[in-house]
Short mmCIF file of C-alpha atoms in Angstrom, two decimals:
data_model
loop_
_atom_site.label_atom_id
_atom_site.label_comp_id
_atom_site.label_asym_id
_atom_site.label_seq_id
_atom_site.Cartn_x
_atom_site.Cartn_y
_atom_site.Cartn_z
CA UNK A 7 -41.50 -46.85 55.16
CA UNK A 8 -41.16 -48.84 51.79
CA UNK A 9 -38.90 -51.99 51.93
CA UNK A 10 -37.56 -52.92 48.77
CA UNK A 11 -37.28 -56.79 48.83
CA UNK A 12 -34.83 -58.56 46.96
CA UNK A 13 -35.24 -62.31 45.32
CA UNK A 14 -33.14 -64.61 43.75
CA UNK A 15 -34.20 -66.82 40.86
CA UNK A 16 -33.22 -70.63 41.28
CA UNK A 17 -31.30 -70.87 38.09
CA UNK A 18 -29.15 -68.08 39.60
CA UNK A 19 -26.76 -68.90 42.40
CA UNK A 20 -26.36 -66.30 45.36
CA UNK A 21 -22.45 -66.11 44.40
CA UNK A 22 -23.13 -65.54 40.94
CA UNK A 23 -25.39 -62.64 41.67
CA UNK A 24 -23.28 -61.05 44.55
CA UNK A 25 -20.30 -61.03 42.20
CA UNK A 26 -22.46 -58.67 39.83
CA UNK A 27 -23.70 -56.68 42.61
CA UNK A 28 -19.69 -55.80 43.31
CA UNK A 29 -19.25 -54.50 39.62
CA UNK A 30 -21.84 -51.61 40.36
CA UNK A 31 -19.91 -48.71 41.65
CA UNK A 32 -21.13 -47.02 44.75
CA UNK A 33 -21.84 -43.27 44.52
CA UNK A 34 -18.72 -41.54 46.15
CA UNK A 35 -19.65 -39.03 49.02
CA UNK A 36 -18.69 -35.85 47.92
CA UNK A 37 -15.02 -34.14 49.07
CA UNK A 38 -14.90 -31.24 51.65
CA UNK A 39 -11.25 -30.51 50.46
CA UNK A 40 -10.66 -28.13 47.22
CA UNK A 41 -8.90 -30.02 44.34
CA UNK A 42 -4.90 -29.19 44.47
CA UNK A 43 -5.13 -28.08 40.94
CA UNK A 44 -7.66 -25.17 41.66
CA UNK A 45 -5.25 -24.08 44.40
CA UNK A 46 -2.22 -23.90 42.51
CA UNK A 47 -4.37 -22.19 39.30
CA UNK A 48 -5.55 -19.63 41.93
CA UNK A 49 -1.66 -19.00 43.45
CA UNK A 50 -0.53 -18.63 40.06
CA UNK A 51 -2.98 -16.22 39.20
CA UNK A 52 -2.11 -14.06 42.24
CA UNK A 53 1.17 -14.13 41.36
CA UNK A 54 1.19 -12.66 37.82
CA UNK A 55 -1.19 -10.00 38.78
CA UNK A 56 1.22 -9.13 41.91
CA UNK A 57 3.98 -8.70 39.34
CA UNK A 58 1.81 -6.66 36.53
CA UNK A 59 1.47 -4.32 39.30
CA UNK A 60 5.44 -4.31 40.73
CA UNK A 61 6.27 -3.14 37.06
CA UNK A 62 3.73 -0.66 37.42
CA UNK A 63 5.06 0.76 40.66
CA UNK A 64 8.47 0.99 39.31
CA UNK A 65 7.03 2.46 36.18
CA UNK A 66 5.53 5.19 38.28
CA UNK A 67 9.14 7.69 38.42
CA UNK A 68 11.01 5.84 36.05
CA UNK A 69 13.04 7.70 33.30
CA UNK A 70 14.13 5.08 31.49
CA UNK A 71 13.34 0.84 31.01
CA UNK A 72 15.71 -1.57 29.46
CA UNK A 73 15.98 -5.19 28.83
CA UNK A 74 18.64 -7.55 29.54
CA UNK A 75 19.23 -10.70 28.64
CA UNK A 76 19.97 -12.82 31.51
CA UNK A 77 20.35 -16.13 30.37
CA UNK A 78 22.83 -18.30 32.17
CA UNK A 79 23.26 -15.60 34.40
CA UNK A 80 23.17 -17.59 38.36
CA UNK A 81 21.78 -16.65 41.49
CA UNK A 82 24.93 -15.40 42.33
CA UNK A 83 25.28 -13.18 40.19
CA UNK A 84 22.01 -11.44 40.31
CA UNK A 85 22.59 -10.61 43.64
CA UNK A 86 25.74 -9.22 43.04
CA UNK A 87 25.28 -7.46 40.39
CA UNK A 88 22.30 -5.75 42.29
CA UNK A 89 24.79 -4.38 44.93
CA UNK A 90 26.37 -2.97 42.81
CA UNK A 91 23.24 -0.60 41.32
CA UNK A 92 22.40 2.72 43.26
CA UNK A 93 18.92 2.94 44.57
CA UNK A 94 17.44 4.53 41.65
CA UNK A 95 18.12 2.17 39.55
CA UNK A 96 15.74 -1.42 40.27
CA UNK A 97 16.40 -4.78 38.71
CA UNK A 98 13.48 -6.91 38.02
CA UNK A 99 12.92 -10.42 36.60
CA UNK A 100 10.10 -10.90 35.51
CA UNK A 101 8.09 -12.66 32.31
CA UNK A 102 7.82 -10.74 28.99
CA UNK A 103 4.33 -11.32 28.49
CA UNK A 104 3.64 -9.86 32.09
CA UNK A 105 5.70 -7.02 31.48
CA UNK A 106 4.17 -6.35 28.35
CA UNK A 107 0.63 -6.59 29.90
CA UNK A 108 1.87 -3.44 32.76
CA UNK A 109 3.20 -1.18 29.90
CA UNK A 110 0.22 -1.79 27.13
CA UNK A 111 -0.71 1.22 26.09
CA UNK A 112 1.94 3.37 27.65
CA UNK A 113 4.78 5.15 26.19
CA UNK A 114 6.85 2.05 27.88
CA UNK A 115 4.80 0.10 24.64
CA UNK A 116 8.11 0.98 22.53
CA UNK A 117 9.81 -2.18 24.51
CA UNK A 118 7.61 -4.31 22.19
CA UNK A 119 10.66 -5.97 20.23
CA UNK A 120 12.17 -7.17 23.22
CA UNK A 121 9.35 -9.14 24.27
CA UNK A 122 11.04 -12.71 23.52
CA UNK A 123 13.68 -14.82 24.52
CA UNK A 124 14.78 -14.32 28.73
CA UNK A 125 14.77 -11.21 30.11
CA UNK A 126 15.76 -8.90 33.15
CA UNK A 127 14.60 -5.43 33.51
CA UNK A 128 15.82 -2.27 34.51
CA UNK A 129 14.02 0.63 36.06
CA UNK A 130 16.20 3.63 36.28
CA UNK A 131 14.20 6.27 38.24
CA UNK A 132 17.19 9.02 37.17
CA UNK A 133 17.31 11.56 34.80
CA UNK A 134 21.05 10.69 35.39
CA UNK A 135 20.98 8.22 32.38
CA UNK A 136 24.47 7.36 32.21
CA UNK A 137 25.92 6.29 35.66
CA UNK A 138 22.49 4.65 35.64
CA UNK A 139 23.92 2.23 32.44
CA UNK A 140 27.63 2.72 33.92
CA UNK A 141 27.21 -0.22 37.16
CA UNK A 142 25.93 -2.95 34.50
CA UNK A 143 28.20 -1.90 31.59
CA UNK A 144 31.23 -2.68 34.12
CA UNK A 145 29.25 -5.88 35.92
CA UNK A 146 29.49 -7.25 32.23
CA UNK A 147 33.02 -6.09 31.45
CA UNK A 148 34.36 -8.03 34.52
CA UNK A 149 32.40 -11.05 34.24
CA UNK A 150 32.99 -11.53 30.56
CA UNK A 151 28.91 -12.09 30.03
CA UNK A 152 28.93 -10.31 26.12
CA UNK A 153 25.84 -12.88 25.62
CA UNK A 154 24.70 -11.00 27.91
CA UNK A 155 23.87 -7.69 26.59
CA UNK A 156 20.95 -5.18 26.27
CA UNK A 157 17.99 -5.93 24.35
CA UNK A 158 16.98 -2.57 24.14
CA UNK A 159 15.02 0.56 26.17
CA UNK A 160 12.94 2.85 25.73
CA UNK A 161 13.55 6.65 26.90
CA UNK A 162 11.52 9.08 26.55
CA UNK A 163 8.71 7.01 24.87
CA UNK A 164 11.63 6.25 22.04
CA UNK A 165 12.84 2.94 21.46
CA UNK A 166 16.53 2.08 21.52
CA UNK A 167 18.41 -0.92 19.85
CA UNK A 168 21.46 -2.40 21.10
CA UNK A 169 23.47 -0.85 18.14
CA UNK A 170 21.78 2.80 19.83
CA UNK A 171 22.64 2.40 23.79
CA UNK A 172 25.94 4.47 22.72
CA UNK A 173 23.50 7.43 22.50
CA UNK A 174 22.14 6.72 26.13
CA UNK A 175 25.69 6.14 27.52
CA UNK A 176 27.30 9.80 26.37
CA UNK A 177 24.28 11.67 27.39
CA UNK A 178 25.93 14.43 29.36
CA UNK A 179 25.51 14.73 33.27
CA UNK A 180 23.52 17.40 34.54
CA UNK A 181 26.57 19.14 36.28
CA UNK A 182 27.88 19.24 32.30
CA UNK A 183 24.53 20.65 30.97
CA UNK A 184 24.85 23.36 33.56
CA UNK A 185 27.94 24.47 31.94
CA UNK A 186 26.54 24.35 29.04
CA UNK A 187 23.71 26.24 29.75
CA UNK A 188 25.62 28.79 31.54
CA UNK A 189 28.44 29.38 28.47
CA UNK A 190 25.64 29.72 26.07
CA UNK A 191 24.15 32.39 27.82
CA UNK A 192 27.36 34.43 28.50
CA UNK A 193 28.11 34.03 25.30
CA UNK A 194 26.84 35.52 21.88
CA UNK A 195 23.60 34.83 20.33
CA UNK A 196 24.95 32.45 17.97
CA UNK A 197 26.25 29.71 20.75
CA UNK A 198 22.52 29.82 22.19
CA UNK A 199 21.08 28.47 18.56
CA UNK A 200 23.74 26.50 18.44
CA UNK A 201 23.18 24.74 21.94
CA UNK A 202 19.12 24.87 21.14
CA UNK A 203 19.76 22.97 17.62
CA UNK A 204 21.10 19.90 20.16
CA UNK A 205 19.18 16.87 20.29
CA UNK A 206 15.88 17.66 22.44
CA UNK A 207 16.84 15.71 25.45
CA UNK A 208 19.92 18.22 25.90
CA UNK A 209 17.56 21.57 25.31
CA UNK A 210 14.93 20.23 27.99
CA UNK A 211 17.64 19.99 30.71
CA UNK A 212 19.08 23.19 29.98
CA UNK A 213 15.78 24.26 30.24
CA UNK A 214 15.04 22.93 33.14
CA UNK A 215 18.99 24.09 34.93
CA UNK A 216 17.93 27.69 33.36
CA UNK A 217 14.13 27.77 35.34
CA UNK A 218 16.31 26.39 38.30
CA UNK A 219 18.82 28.85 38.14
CA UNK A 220 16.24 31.21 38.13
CA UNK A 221 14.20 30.23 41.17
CA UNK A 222 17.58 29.96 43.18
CA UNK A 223 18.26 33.36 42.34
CA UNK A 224 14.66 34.44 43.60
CA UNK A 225 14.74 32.42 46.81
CA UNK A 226 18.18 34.05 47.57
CA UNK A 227 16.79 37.63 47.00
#
């Protein structure tokens, strides 16, 4: 074993040299423990991707997406305001960027010009578009919240303004499209052009009450 010897010159007293020995900084012994900041980066991380992939899930039978803004909206008023949707309908807060990261490249895309300022999102999993709208259009009515108004949706892969939720919120039910369907067919030619001239959402469900008429009819043959 080597033995490194120290020696002191004579012009140079032991104090003097000891207090220069102290300003040499002694190699720290490395940490077991993971620095705080990697945990928190790596919780964070989890986080968004768990909530890319909630808007996903609720994207998966959803007819219809629309913003809201929620500022100033409390606590307290989220949670009531989510007894009073139905279960097909799913609030979600969540940030735009995240959101907008779930529905790139989807037909849910449209939503782009509500990506900014706060938002809450709604999943309606209906075709029942209407008394989908109906629970917040009241929630807002009776707590006053105009601020707090729809940024816009998208149906449909279409994107719709504030100025164009009237559209969304007279769609007919599908008890009315029934009777529509049904009068046009009882009734001459012309009323059938007439009814398939509607907007294209309208002729799809009377499609679709039509094939479903049809199939009832062969079940109960």
């Amino acid at each position: 074993m080597e033995v490194a010897l120290l020696s002191f010159s004579s012009s140079i007293s032991p104090l003097r040299h000891n207090r220069a020995l102290t300003l040499t900084p002694k190699p720290s012994k490395p940490s077991n423990h993971p620095r705080l900041p990697v945990i928190r980066s790596a919780v964070s991380r989890s986080k968004k991707e768990e909530t890319v992939e909630t808007v996903k899930s609720h994207l998966e039978n959803c007819h219809l997406l629309a913003a809201i803004n929620y500022k100033g909206l409390t606590v307290k008023q989220f949670q009531d305001l989510r007894r009073t949707l139905p279960d097909t309908t799913k609030l979600v807060v969540a940030k735009n960027t995240l959101v907008f990261k779930a529905i790139e490249g989807t037909k849910w895309e449209a939503l782009k010009p509500c990506m900014k300022g706060m938002n809450a999102w709604l999943f309606v999993q209906t075709d029942e578009i209407p008394s989908a709208i109906k629970p917040y259009r009241s929630f807002q009515k009776e707590r006053k919240l105009e601020d707090n108004d729809f940024a816009g949706a998208v149906f449909e892969g279409k994107f719709y303004a504030p100025d164009n939720f009237k559209a969304l919120e007279t769609m007919p039910t599908r008890a009315e499209v029934y009777a529509k369907m049904l009068g046009a067919l009882q009734s001459p030619a012309i009323n059938l052009v007439s009814t398939l001239q509607a907007p294209a959402i309208e002729v799809i469900m009377v499609l679709k009450a039509y094939v479903k008429k049809l199939e009832d009819e062969s079940n109960n043959a």
